[in-house]
Short mmCIF file of N, CA and C in Angstrom, two decimals:
data_model
loop_
_atom_site.label_atom_id
_atom_site.label_comp_id
_atom_site.label_asym_id
_atom_site.label_seq_id
_atom_site.Cartn_x
_atom_site.Cartn_y
_atom_site.Cartn_z
N UNK R 173 -71.81 11.67 -40.98
CA UNK R 173 -70.45 11.41 -41.36
C UNK R 173 -69.50 11.80 -40.22
N UNK R 174 -69.75 12.95 -39.68
CA UNK R 174 -68.95 13.41 -38.54
C UNK R 174 -69.11 12.44 -37.40
N UNK R 175 -70.27 11.96 -37.14
CA UNK R 175 -70.55 11.00 -36.08
C UNK R 175 -69.84 9.69 -36.33
N UNK R 176 -69.82 9.28 -37.58
CA UNK R 176 -69.19 8.02 -37.96
C UNK R 176 -67.68 8.08 -37.70
N UNK R 177 -67.10 9.22 -38.01
CA UNK R 177 -65.67 9.40 -37.78
C UNK R 177 -65.36 9.36 -36.28
N UNK R 178 -66.20 9.99 -35.49
CA UNK R 178 -66.02 10.01 -34.04
C UNK R 178 -66.09 8.60 -33.49
N UNK R 179 -67.01 7.81 -33.97
CA UNK R 179 -67.19 6.43 -33.50
C UNK R 179 -65.98 5.59 -33.86
N UNK R 180 -65.41 5.83 -35.06
CA UNK R 180 -64.22 5.07 -35.47
C UNK R 180 -63.03 5.41 -34.56
N UNK R 181 -62.86 6.69 -34.25
CA UNK R 181 -61.75 7.12 -33.38
C UNK R 181 -61.95 6.52 -32.00
N UNK R 182 -63.16 6.59 -31.47
CA UNK R 182 -63.44 6.04 -30.14
C UNK R 182 -63.25 4.53 -30.15
N UNK R 183 -63.65 3.86 -31.18
CA UNK R 183 -63.46 2.41 -31.31
C UNK R 183 -61.98 2.05 -31.36
N UNK R 184 -61.24 2.85 -32.14
CA UNK R 184 -59.79 2.61 -32.23
C UNK R 184 -59.13 2.79 -30.87
N UNK R 185 -59.50 3.87 -30.15
CA UNK R 185 -58.92 4.13 -28.84
C UNK R 185 -59.27 3.03 -27.86
N UNK R 186 -60.53 2.57 -27.92
CA UNK R 186 -60.93 1.49 -27.02
C UNK R 186 -60.15 0.22 -27.30
N UNK R 187 -59.97 -0.07 -28.59
CA UNK R 187 -59.31 -1.30 -28.97
C UNK R 187 -57.79 -1.23 -28.76
N UNK R 188 -57.14 -0.13 -29.16
CA UNK R 188 -55.69 -0.02 -29.14
C UNK R 188 -55.15 1.04 -28.17
N UNK R 189 -55.99 1.65 -27.42
CA UNK R 189 -55.61 2.73 -26.53
C UNK R 189 -54.60 2.31 -25.46
N UNK R 190 -54.77 1.12 -24.90
CA UNK R 190 -53.84 0.63 -23.87
C UNK R 190 -52.43 0.45 -24.44
N UNK R 191 -52.38 -0.02 -25.69
CA UNK R 191 -51.08 -0.19 -26.32
C UNK R 191 -50.40 1.16 -26.57
N UNK R 192 -51.19 2.09 -27.01
CA UNK R 192 -50.66 3.42 -27.28
C UNK R 192 -50.18 4.07 -25.98
N UNK R 193 -50.98 3.93 -24.92
CA UNK R 193 -50.61 4.49 -23.63
C UNK R 193 -49.33 3.83 -23.10
N UNK R 194 -49.25 2.50 -23.23
CA UNK R 194 -48.05 1.78 -22.79
C UNK R 194 -46.83 2.23 -23.59
N UNK R 195 -46.98 2.42 -24.88
CA UNK R 195 -45.89 2.86 -25.73
C UNK R 195 -45.43 4.27 -25.32
N UNK R 196 -46.36 5.16 -25.06
CA UNK R 196 -46.02 6.52 -24.63
C UNK R 196 -45.27 6.48 -23.29
N UNK R 197 -45.73 5.63 -22.35
CA UNK R 197 -45.05 5.51 -21.06
C UNK R 197 -43.63 4.97 -21.22
N UNK R 198 -43.45 3.92 -22.00
CA UNK R 198 -42.11 3.35 -22.22
C UNK R 198 -41.19 4.38 -22.87
N UNK R 199 -41.67 5.10 -23.85
CA UNK R 199 -40.85 6.13 -24.49
C UNK R 199 -40.51 7.24 -23.51
N UNK R 200 -41.45 7.63 -22.65
CA UNK R 200 -41.20 8.66 -21.66
C UNK R 200 -40.15 8.24 -20.64
N UNK R 201 -40.26 7.00 -20.15
CA UNK R 201 -39.28 6.49 -19.18
C UNK R 201 -37.90 6.39 -19.82
N UNK R 202 -37.83 5.86 -21.02
CA UNK R 202 -36.56 5.73 -21.73
C UNK R 202 -35.92 7.09 -21.96
N UNK R 203 -36.72 8.05 -22.39
CA UNK R 203 -36.20 9.39 -22.63
C UNK R 203 -35.71 10.02 -21.32
N UNK R 204 -36.45 9.80 -20.25
CA UNK R 204 -36.03 10.32 -18.94
C UNK R 204 -34.69 9.74 -18.49
N UNK R 205 -34.49 8.44 -18.68
CA UNK R 205 -33.23 7.80 -18.29
C UNK R 205 -32.08 8.33 -19.14
N UNK R 206 -32.30 8.42 -20.42
CA UNK R 206 -31.24 8.88 -21.32
C UNK R 206 -30.85 10.32 -21.00
N UNK R 207 -31.82 11.16 -20.73
CA UNK R 207 -31.52 12.57 -20.46
C UNK R 207 -30.90 12.77 -19.08
N UNK R 208 -31.22 11.89 -18.13
CA UNK R 208 -30.66 12.07 -16.78
C UNK R 208 -29.27 11.47 -16.64
N UNK R 209 -28.88 10.60 -17.53
CA UNK R 209 -27.56 10.00 -17.47
C UNK R 209 -26.59 10.83 -18.28
N UNK R 210 -25.63 11.45 -17.55
CA UNK R 210 -24.62 12.25 -18.22
C UNK R 210 -23.38 11.40 -18.46
N UNK R 211 -22.69 11.63 -19.54
CA UNK R 211 -21.45 10.88 -19.75
C UNK R 211 -20.44 11.22 -18.66
N UNK R 212 -19.65 10.22 -18.24
CA UNK R 212 -18.64 10.41 -17.20
C UNK R 212 -17.54 11.32 -17.71
N UNK R 213 -17.31 12.38 -16.96
CA UNK R 213 -16.22 13.29 -17.29
C UNK R 213 -15.04 12.94 -16.40
N UNK R 214 -13.81 12.99 -16.90
CA UNK R 214 -12.67 12.70 -16.04
C UNK R 214 -12.57 13.75 -14.93
N UNK R 215 -12.27 13.27 -13.72
CA UNK R 215 -12.09 14.16 -12.57
C UNK R 215 -10.75 14.86 -12.71
N UNK R 216 -10.78 16.18 -12.74
CA UNK R 216 -9.55 16.94 -12.93
C UNK R 216 -8.59 16.78 -11.76
N UNK R 217 -9.13 16.49 -10.56
CA UNK R 217 -8.29 16.34 -9.37
C UNK R 217 -7.80 14.91 -9.17
N UNK R 218 -8.31 14.00 -9.95
CA UNK R 218 -7.95 12.60 -9.79
C UNK R 218 -6.54 12.34 -10.32
N UNK R 219 -5.75 11.67 -9.51
CA UNK R 219 -4.39 11.33 -9.90
C UNK R 219 -4.42 9.98 -10.60
N UNK R 220 -3.83 9.87 -11.78
CA UNK R 220 -3.84 8.57 -12.45
C UNK R 220 -3.10 7.52 -11.62
N UNK R 221 -3.65 6.32 -11.62
CA UNK R 221 -3.04 5.24 -10.85
C UNK R 221 -1.94 4.59 -11.67
N UNK R 222 -0.82 4.36 -11.01
CA UNK R 222 0.29 3.69 -11.66
C UNK R 222 0.04 2.19 -11.62
N UNK R 223 -0.02 1.57 -12.77
CA UNK R 223 -0.30 0.14 -12.82
C UNK R 223 0.97 -0.71 -12.83
N UNK R 224 2.11 -0.06 -12.81
CA UNK R 224 3.38 -0.79 -12.77
C UNK R 224 3.60 -1.36 -11.37
N UNK R 225 4.09 -2.61 -11.26
CA UNK R 225 4.36 -3.16 -9.93
C UNK R 225 5.54 -2.42 -9.27
N UNK R 226 5.47 -2.33 -7.94
CA UNK R 226 6.54 -1.69 -7.18
C UNK R 226 7.64 -2.73 -6.97
N UNK R 227 8.86 -2.39 -7.37
CA UNK R 227 9.99 -3.31 -7.24
C UNK R 227 10.96 -2.74 -6.21
N UNK R 228 11.14 -3.47 -5.12
CA UNK R 228 12.01 -3.04 -4.03
C UNK R 228 13.44 -3.53 -4.28
N UNK R 229 14.40 -2.73 -3.87
CA UNK R 229 15.78 -3.21 -3.85
C UNK R 229 16.08 -3.69 -2.43
N UNK R 230 17.16 -4.42 -2.27
CA UNK R 230 17.52 -4.92 -0.94
C UNK R 230 18.12 -3.81 -0.09
N UNK R 231 17.82 -3.81 1.21
CA UNK R 231 18.37 -2.77 2.08
C UNK R 231 19.85 -2.99 2.43
N UNK R 232 20.36 -4.20 2.22
CA UNK R 232 21.78 -4.49 2.44
C UNK R 232 22.26 -5.40 1.32
N UNK R 233 23.56 -5.37 1.03
CA UNK R 233 24.14 -6.26 0.02
C UNK R 233 24.24 -7.68 0.57
N UNK R 234 23.86 -8.66 -0.22
CA UNK R 234 23.97 -10.08 0.14
C UNK R 234 23.48 -10.34 1.57
N UNK R 235 22.21 -10.03 1.84
CA UNK R 235 21.73 -10.16 3.22
C UNK R 235 21.56 -11.62 3.66
N UNK R 236 21.83 -11.84 4.93
CA UNK R 236 21.52 -13.11 5.58
C UNK R 236 20.52 -12.81 6.68
N UNK R 237 19.41 -13.54 6.69
CA UNK R 237 18.37 -13.27 7.67
C UNK R 237 18.73 -13.89 9.00
N UNK R 238 18.71 -13.07 10.05
CA UNK R 238 18.94 -13.55 11.41
C UNK R 238 17.62 -13.94 12.07
N UNK R 239 16.59 -13.13 11.80
CA UNK R 239 15.28 -13.38 12.39
C UNK R 239 14.22 -12.90 11.41
N UNK R 240 13.24 -13.80 11.13
CA UNK R 240 12.17 -13.49 10.19
C UNK R 240 11.04 -12.73 10.87
N UNK R 241 10.18 -12.16 10.08
CA UNK R 241 8.96 -11.50 10.53
C UNK R 241 8.00 -12.57 11.05
N UNK R 242 7.37 -12.31 12.17
CA UNK R 242 6.36 -13.23 12.70
C UNK R 242 5.34 -12.47 13.53
N UNK R 243 4.10 -12.47 13.05
CA UNK R 243 3.03 -11.85 13.82
C UNK R 243 2.07 -12.90 14.36
N UNK R 244 2.36 -14.17 14.09
CA UNK R 244 1.48 -15.25 14.56
C UNK R 244 2.16 -16.17 15.57
N UNK R 245 3.47 -16.29 15.48
CA UNK R 245 4.20 -17.16 16.41
C UNK R 245 5.22 -16.32 17.19
N UNK R 246 5.37 -16.64 18.46
CA UNK R 246 6.36 -15.93 19.28
C UNK R 246 7.76 -16.43 18.93
N UNK R 247 8.72 -15.51 18.99
CA UNK R 247 10.12 -15.85 18.72
C UNK R 247 10.93 -15.48 19.97
N UNK R 248 11.97 -16.25 20.22
CA UNK R 248 12.77 -16.02 21.42
C UNK R 248 13.80 -14.93 21.16
N UNK R 249 13.84 -13.93 22.05
CA UNK R 249 14.80 -12.85 21.98
C UNK R 249 15.93 -13.19 22.95
N UNK R 250 17.10 -13.54 22.42
CA UNK R 250 18.25 -13.94 23.24
C UNK R 250 18.69 -12.82 24.18
N UNK R 251 18.67 -11.60 23.70
CA UNK R 251 19.13 -10.47 24.50
C UNK R 251 18.22 -10.23 25.71
N UNK R 252 16.91 -10.21 25.46
CA UNK R 252 15.96 -9.92 26.53
C UNK R 252 15.52 -11.17 27.30
N UNK R 253 15.93 -12.35 26.79
CA UNK R 253 15.57 -13.63 27.42
C UNK R 253 14.04 -13.75 27.58
N UNK R 254 13.33 -13.48 26.47
CA UNK R 254 11.87 -13.59 26.50
C UNK R 254 11.33 -13.91 25.11
N UNK R 255 10.10 -14.44 25.10
CA UNK R 255 9.40 -14.72 23.86
C UNK R 255 8.59 -13.49 23.46
N UNK R 256 8.59 -13.17 22.16
CA UNK R 256 7.88 -11.98 21.69
C UNK R 256 7.56 -12.11 20.20
N UNK R 257 6.60 -11.31 19.75
CA UNK R 257 6.36 -11.25 18.30
C UNK R 257 7.50 -10.44 17.69
N UNK R 258 7.76 -10.69 16.43
CA UNK R 258 8.86 -9.98 15.76
C UNK R 258 8.35 -9.50 14.42
N UNK R 259 7.83 -8.27 14.39
CA UNK R 259 7.19 -7.74 13.19
C UNK R 259 8.18 -6.92 12.37
N UNK R 260 9.31 -7.55 12.07
CA UNK R 260 10.38 -6.97 11.26
C UNK R 260 11.23 -8.12 10.76
N UNK R 261 12.18 -7.82 9.91
CA UNK R 261 13.17 -8.81 9.50
C UNK R 261 14.53 -8.28 9.94
N UNK R 262 15.27 -9.10 10.69
CA UNK R 262 16.63 -8.75 11.08
C UNK R 262 17.58 -9.41 10.10
N UNK R 263 18.50 -8.64 9.56
CA UNK R 263 19.44 -9.18 8.59
C UNK R 263 20.83 -8.62 8.83
N UNK R 264 21.80 -9.37 8.36
CA UNK R 264 23.19 -8.95 8.48
C UNK R 264 23.88 -9.20 7.15
N UNK R 265 25.10 -8.70 7.04
CA UNK R 265 25.88 -8.87 5.82
C UNK R 265 27.33 -8.54 6.15
N UNK R 266 28.25 -9.01 5.31
CA UNK R 266 29.65 -8.65 5.49
C UNK R 266 29.87 -7.16 5.27
N UNK R 267 29.08 -6.58 4.36
CA UNK R 267 29.13 -5.15 4.09
C UNK R 267 28.09 -4.48 5.00
N UNK R 268 28.48 -3.55 5.83
CA UNK R 268 27.57 -2.93 6.80
C UNK R 268 26.68 -1.83 6.23
N UNK R 269 26.87 -1.44 4.96
CA UNK R 269 26.09 -0.35 4.38
C UNK R 269 24.61 -0.72 4.28
N UNK R 270 23.75 0.30 4.52
CA UNK R 270 22.29 0.13 4.44
C UNK R 270 21.77 1.09 3.39
N UNK R 271 20.83 0.59 2.55
CA UNK R 271 20.34 1.35 1.40
C UNK R 271 18.81 1.49 1.45
N UNK R 272 18.31 2.56 0.87
CA UNK R 272 16.87 2.75 0.76
C UNK R 272 16.30 1.74 -0.23
N UNK R 273 15.17 1.14 0.12
CA UNK R 273 14.57 0.10 -0.74
C UNK R 273 13.79 0.69 -1.91
N UNK R 274 13.39 1.97 -1.80
CA UNK R 274 12.64 2.67 -2.86
C UNK R 274 13.00 4.14 -2.81
N UNK R 275 12.65 4.88 -3.86
CA UNK R 275 12.75 6.34 -3.81
C UNK R 275 11.83 6.84 -2.70
N UNK R 276 12.22 7.92 -2.06
CA UNK R 276 11.36 8.47 -1.01
C UNK R 276 11.97 9.68 -0.35
N UNK R 277 11.35 10.06 0.78
CA UNK R 277 11.80 11.21 1.56
C UNK R 277 12.03 10.74 3.00
N UNK R 278 13.17 11.15 3.56
CA UNK R 278 13.47 10.81 4.96
C UNK R 278 12.54 11.64 5.83
N UNK R 279 11.67 10.96 6.59
CA UNK R 279 10.70 11.68 7.41
C UNK R 279 11.04 11.65 8.89
N UNK R 280 12.03 10.83 9.28
CA UNK R 280 12.42 10.81 10.69
C UNK R 280 13.79 10.15 10.84
N UNK R 281 14.59 10.69 11.75
CA UNK R 281 15.85 10.09 12.15
C UNK R 281 15.89 10.21 13.67
N UNK R 282 15.86 9.08 14.38
CA UNK R 282 15.83 9.10 15.84
C UNK R 282 16.86 8.13 16.41
N UNK R 283 17.19 8.34 17.65
CA UNK R 283 18.06 7.41 18.37
C UNK R 283 17.42 7.13 19.72
N UNK R 284 17.28 5.84 20.02
CA UNK R 284 16.74 5.44 21.32
C UNK R 284 17.56 4.28 21.85
N UNK R 285 17.52 4.09 23.14
CA UNK R 285 18.25 3.00 23.78
C UNK R 285 17.77 1.65 23.26
N UNK R 286 16.46 1.47 23.15
CA UNK R 286 15.89 0.19 22.74
C UNK R 286 16.21 -0.18 21.29
N UNK R 287 16.06 0.78 20.36
CA UNK R 287 16.17 0.48 18.93
C UNK R 287 17.43 1.01 18.27
N UNK R 288 18.25 1.75 18.99
CA UNK R 288 19.42 2.35 18.37
C UNK R 288 18.98 3.48 17.45
N UNK R 289 19.76 3.76 16.43
CA UNK R 289 19.39 4.81 15.48
C UNK R 289 18.43 4.23 14.44
N UNK R 290 17.35 4.96 14.19
CA UNK R 290 16.32 4.54 13.23
C UNK R 290 16.11 5.63 12.20
N UNK R 291 16.10 5.22 10.93
CA UNK R 291 15.78 6.13 9.83
C UNK R 291 14.45 5.68 9.25
N UNK R 292 13.52 6.63 9.09
CA UNK R 292 12.22 6.35 8.49
C UNK R 292 12.15 7.05 7.14
N UNK R 293 11.79 6.29 6.10
CA UNK R 293 11.67 6.85 4.75
C UNK R 293 10.23 6.61 4.28
N UNK R 294 9.59 7.69 3.82
CA UNK R 294 8.24 7.59 3.29
C UNK R 294 8.32 7.55 1.77
N UNK R 295 7.64 6.55 1.19
CA UNK R 295 7.67 6.32 -0.26
C UNK R 295 6.29 6.57 -0.85
N UNK R 296 6.18 6.50 -2.15
CA UNK R 296 4.88 6.60 -2.82
C UNK R 296 4.08 5.33 -2.59
N UNK R 297 2.83 5.35 -2.99
CA UNK R 297 1.92 4.19 -2.92
C UNK R 297 1.68 3.70 -1.51
N UNK R 298 1.85 4.56 -0.50
CA UNK R 298 1.52 4.19 0.88
C UNK R 298 2.58 3.38 1.61
N UNK R 299 3.78 3.27 1.06
CA UNK R 299 4.84 2.51 1.72
C UNK R 299 5.70 3.40 2.61
N UNK R 300 6.09 2.85 3.77
CA UNK R 300 7.04 3.49 4.68
C UNK R 300 8.01 2.41 5.11
N UNK R 301 9.32 2.70 5.05
CA UNK R 301 10.32 1.74 5.50
C UNK R 301 11.06 2.32 6.70
N UNK R 302 11.37 1.42 7.67
CA UNK R 302 12.12 1.84 8.86
C UNK R 302 13.34 0.96 9.00
N UNK R 303 14.47 1.60 9.21
CA UNK R 303 15.77 0.94 9.32
C UNK R 303 16.30 1.22 10.72
N UNK R 304 16.39 0.19 11.58
CA UNK R 304 16.84 0.38 12.96
C UNK R 304 18.12 -0.39 13.23
N UNK R 305 18.72 -0.11 14.39
CA UNK R 305 19.99 -0.67 14.82
C UNK R 305 21.12 -0.17 13.92
N UNK R 306 21.00 1.10 13.53
CA UNK R 306 22.01 1.73 12.67
C UNK R 306 23.03 2.47 13.51
N UNK R 307 24.17 2.72 12.90
CA UNK R 307 25.20 3.53 13.51
C UNK R 307 24.65 4.96 13.68
N UNK R 308 25.08 5.63 14.72
CA UNK R 308 24.60 6.99 15.01
C UNK R 308 24.92 7.96 13.88
N UNK R 309 26.03 7.74 13.20
CA UNK R 309 26.41 8.59 12.06
C UNK R 309 25.64 8.10 10.83
N UNK R 310 24.68 8.90 10.37
CA UNK R 310 23.90 8.51 9.19
C UNK R 310 24.32 9.35 7.98
N UNK R 311 23.94 8.89 6.80
CA UNK R 311 24.25 9.60 5.57
C UNK R 311 23.12 10.53 5.14
N UNK R 312 22.01 10.55 5.90
CA UNK R 312 20.86 11.37 5.54
C UNK R 312 20.33 12.10 6.78
N UNK R 313 19.53 13.13 6.51
CA UNK R 313 18.85 13.86 7.58
C UNK R 313 17.38 14.02 7.18
N UNK R 314 16.57 14.45 8.12
CA UNK R 314 15.14 14.62 7.86
C UNK R 314 14.92 15.55 6.67
N UNK R 315 13.99 15.17 5.82
CA UNK R 315 13.55 15.86 4.59
C UNK R 315 14.48 15.66 3.40
N UNK R 316 15.53 14.85 3.55
CA UNK R 316 16.36 14.50 2.40
C UNK R 316 15.56 13.60 1.46
N UNK R 317 15.69 13.84 0.16
CA UNK R 317 15.11 12.93 -0.83
C UNK R 317 16.15 11.86 -1.11
N UNK R 318 15.71 10.60 -1.11
CA UNK R 318 16.63 9.50 -1.37
C UNK R 318 16.14 8.71 -2.58
N UNK R 319 17.07 8.09 -3.25
CA UNK R 319 16.78 7.24 -4.40
C UNK R 319 16.87 5.78 -3.98
N UNK R 320 16.17 4.96 -4.68
CA UNK R 320 16.24 3.52 -4.47
C UNK R 320 17.69 3.07 -4.62
N UNK R 321 18.20 2.35 -3.63
CA UNK R 321 19.58 1.88 -3.67
C UNK R 321 20.60 2.85 -3.13
N UNK R 322 20.16 4.04 -2.69
CA UNK R 322 21.08 5.04 -2.13
C UNK R 322 21.44 4.67 -0.70
N UNK R 323 22.73 4.80 -0.36
CA UNK R 323 23.19 4.51 1.00
C UNK R 323 22.63 5.55 1.97
N UNK R 324 22.05 5.05 3.08
CA UNK R 324 21.48 5.96 4.07
C UNK R 324 22.17 5.84 5.43
N UNK R 325 22.90 4.74 5.65
CA UNK R 325 23.59 4.55 6.92
C UNK R 325 24.33 3.23 6.95
N UNK R 326 24.70 2.80 8.18
CA UNK R 326 25.40 1.53 8.35
C UNK R 326 24.81 0.74 9.51
N UNK R 327 24.81 -0.57 9.35
CA UNK R 327 24.36 -1.45 10.42
C UNK R 327 25.30 -1.31 11.62
N UNK R 328 24.74 -1.54 12.81
CA UNK R 328 25.55 -1.56 14.02
C UNK R 328 24.83 -2.45 15.03
N UNK R 329 25.31 -2.47 16.23
CA UNK R 329 24.61 -3.18 17.28
C UNK R 329 24.11 -2.17 18.31
N UNK R 330 23.55 -1.08 17.78
CA UNK R 330 23.09 0.01 18.65
C UNK R 330 21.76 -0.27 19.33
N UNK R 331 21.05 -1.31 18.88
CA UNK R 331 19.76 -1.65 19.48
C UNK R 331 19.98 -2.49 20.74
N UNK R 332 19.68 -1.92 21.89
CA UNK R 332 19.84 -2.66 23.15
C UNK R 332 18.90 -3.85 23.22
N UNK R 333 17.76 -3.79 22.53
CA UNK R 333 16.81 -4.90 22.53
C UNK R 333 17.34 -6.12 21.79
N UNK R 334 18.32 -5.93 20.91
CA UNK R 334 18.85 -7.03 20.11
C UNK R 334 20.38 -6.99 20.11
N UNK R 335 20.95 -6.65 21.22
CA UNK R 335 22.39 -6.46 21.34
C UNK R 335 23.18 -7.71 20.96
N UNK R 336 22.68 -8.89 21.34
CA UNK R 336 23.40 -10.13 21.06
C UNK R 336 23.36 -10.54 19.59
N UNK R 337 22.58 -9.82 18.77
CA UNK R 337 22.53 -10.10 17.34
C UNK R 337 23.74 -9.53 16.60
N UNK R 338 24.54 -8.71 17.28
CA UNK R 338 25.70 -8.11 16.64
C UNK R 338 25.28 -7.02 15.67
N UNK R 339 26.18 -6.67 14.74
CA UNK R 339 25.86 -5.68 13.72
C UNK R 339 24.77 -6.23 12.82
N UNK R 340 23.63 -5.56 12.80
CA UNK R 340 22.54 -6.03 11.95
C UNK R 340 21.59 -4.87 11.65
N UNK R 341 20.69 -5.12 10.72
CA UNK R 341 19.63 -4.18 10.37
C UNK R 341 18.31 -4.78 10.83
N UNK R 342 17.55 -4.01 11.59
CA UNK R 342 16.18 -4.37 11.98
C UNK R 342 15.29 -3.60 11.01
N UNK R 343 14.69 -4.30 10.04
CA UNK R 343 13.97 -3.65 8.94
C UNK R 343 12.47 -3.87 9.06
N UNK R 344 11.73 -2.75 9.12
CA UNK R 344 10.26 -2.80 9.16
C UNK R 344 9.70 -2.15 7.91
N UNK R 345 8.55 -2.68 7.46
CA UNK R 345 7.90 -2.12 6.28
C UNK R 345 6.41 -1.95 6.58
N UNK R 346 5.88 -0.79 6.18
CA UNK R 346 4.46 -0.48 6.38
C UNK R 346 3.82 -0.22 5.02
N UNK R 347 2.57 -0.63 4.90
CA UNK R 347 1.77 -0.32 3.71
C UNK R 347 0.46 0.27 4.20
N UNK R 348 0.18 1.50 3.81
CA UNK R 348 -1.03 2.22 4.23
C UNK R 348 -1.21 2.20 5.75
N UNK R 349 -0.11 2.41 6.47
CA UNK R 349 -0.15 2.52 7.92
C UNK R 349 -0.12 1.20 8.68
N UNK R 350 -0.12 0.07 7.99
CA UNK R 350 -0.10 -1.24 8.63
C UNK R 350 1.24 -1.92 8.39
N UNK R 351 1.78 -2.56 9.44
CA UNK R 351 3.03 -3.31 9.26
C UNK R 351 2.76 -4.50 8.35
N UNK R 352 3.69 -4.74 7.44
CA UNK R 352 3.61 -5.89 6.53
C UNK R 352 4.92 -6.66 6.61
N UNK R 353 4.89 -7.89 6.16
CA UNK R 353 6.06 -8.75 6.19
C UNK R 353 7.02 -8.33 5.06
N UNK R 354 8.19 -7.79 5.40
CA UNK R 354 9.13 -7.35 4.36
C UNK R 354 9.56 -8.47 3.42
N UNK R 355 9.56 -9.71 3.90
CA UNK R 355 10.00 -10.82 3.04
C UNK R 355 9.03 -11.06 1.88
N UNK R 356 7.82 -10.49 1.94
CA UNK R 356 6.90 -10.58 0.81
C UNK R 356 7.30 -9.60 -0.30
N UNK R 357 8.19 -8.69 0.00
CA UNK R 357 8.59 -7.67 -0.97
C UNK R 357 10.06 -7.74 -1.35
N UNK R 358 10.85 -8.49 -0.57
CA UNK R 358 12.29 -8.58 -0.80
C UNK R 358 12.68 -10.04 -1.07
N UNK R 359 13.74 -10.23 -1.82
CA UNK R 359 14.28 -11.56 -2.06
C UNK R 359 15.37 -11.81 -1.02
N UNK R 360 15.05 -12.66 -0.03
CA UNK R 360 15.95 -12.89 1.10
C UNK R 360 16.28 -14.37 1.24
N UNK R 361 17.44 -14.66 1.86
CA UNK R 361 17.83 -16.04 2.15
C UNK R 361 18.24 -16.16 3.61
N UNK R 362 18.17 -17.35 4.14
CA UNK R 362 18.53 -17.57 5.55
C UNK R 362 20.03 -17.62 5.73
N UNK R 363 20.48 -17.35 6.95
CA UNK R 363 21.92 -17.40 7.27
C UNK R 363 22.34 -18.84 7.45
#
């Protein structure tokens, strides 16, 4: 009787043993995957991303574009009498006031012969705006916090590189350290 039972067990194992072994392996692998996968915990240092679009205000009231941004075609510079790329937008207006396009912090105020007075404002989301050919008397200084639409200075013809353009704003915009076309972010019209 004992022998008969042994033979039945051995027969069962021979007949169904591969299935049982395969089942044990599948269960083991599944259990291993489940136990090794931990639920995602929120990163405490991670800053939530703002999904709202960034809306820029105009840097001058009722702007008229004198010269568009161009990184692919050369544009003629009347003052310097030469062809060059123009990676900014030059604009003018009857009102000479210049405004910050977004909230930010003034990170630089410089004056040079070539560009006149330049104010640099660093904004959130990797944006930096530069306002050149401004009057030497500015309304802000380095480390001032500015609000979108706040007056920061006035247009002038202080840029020797664009002297024949008259009173105007030479406006540059950067995103994550790269110059971008400001007209993709501002609603502008030609003069």
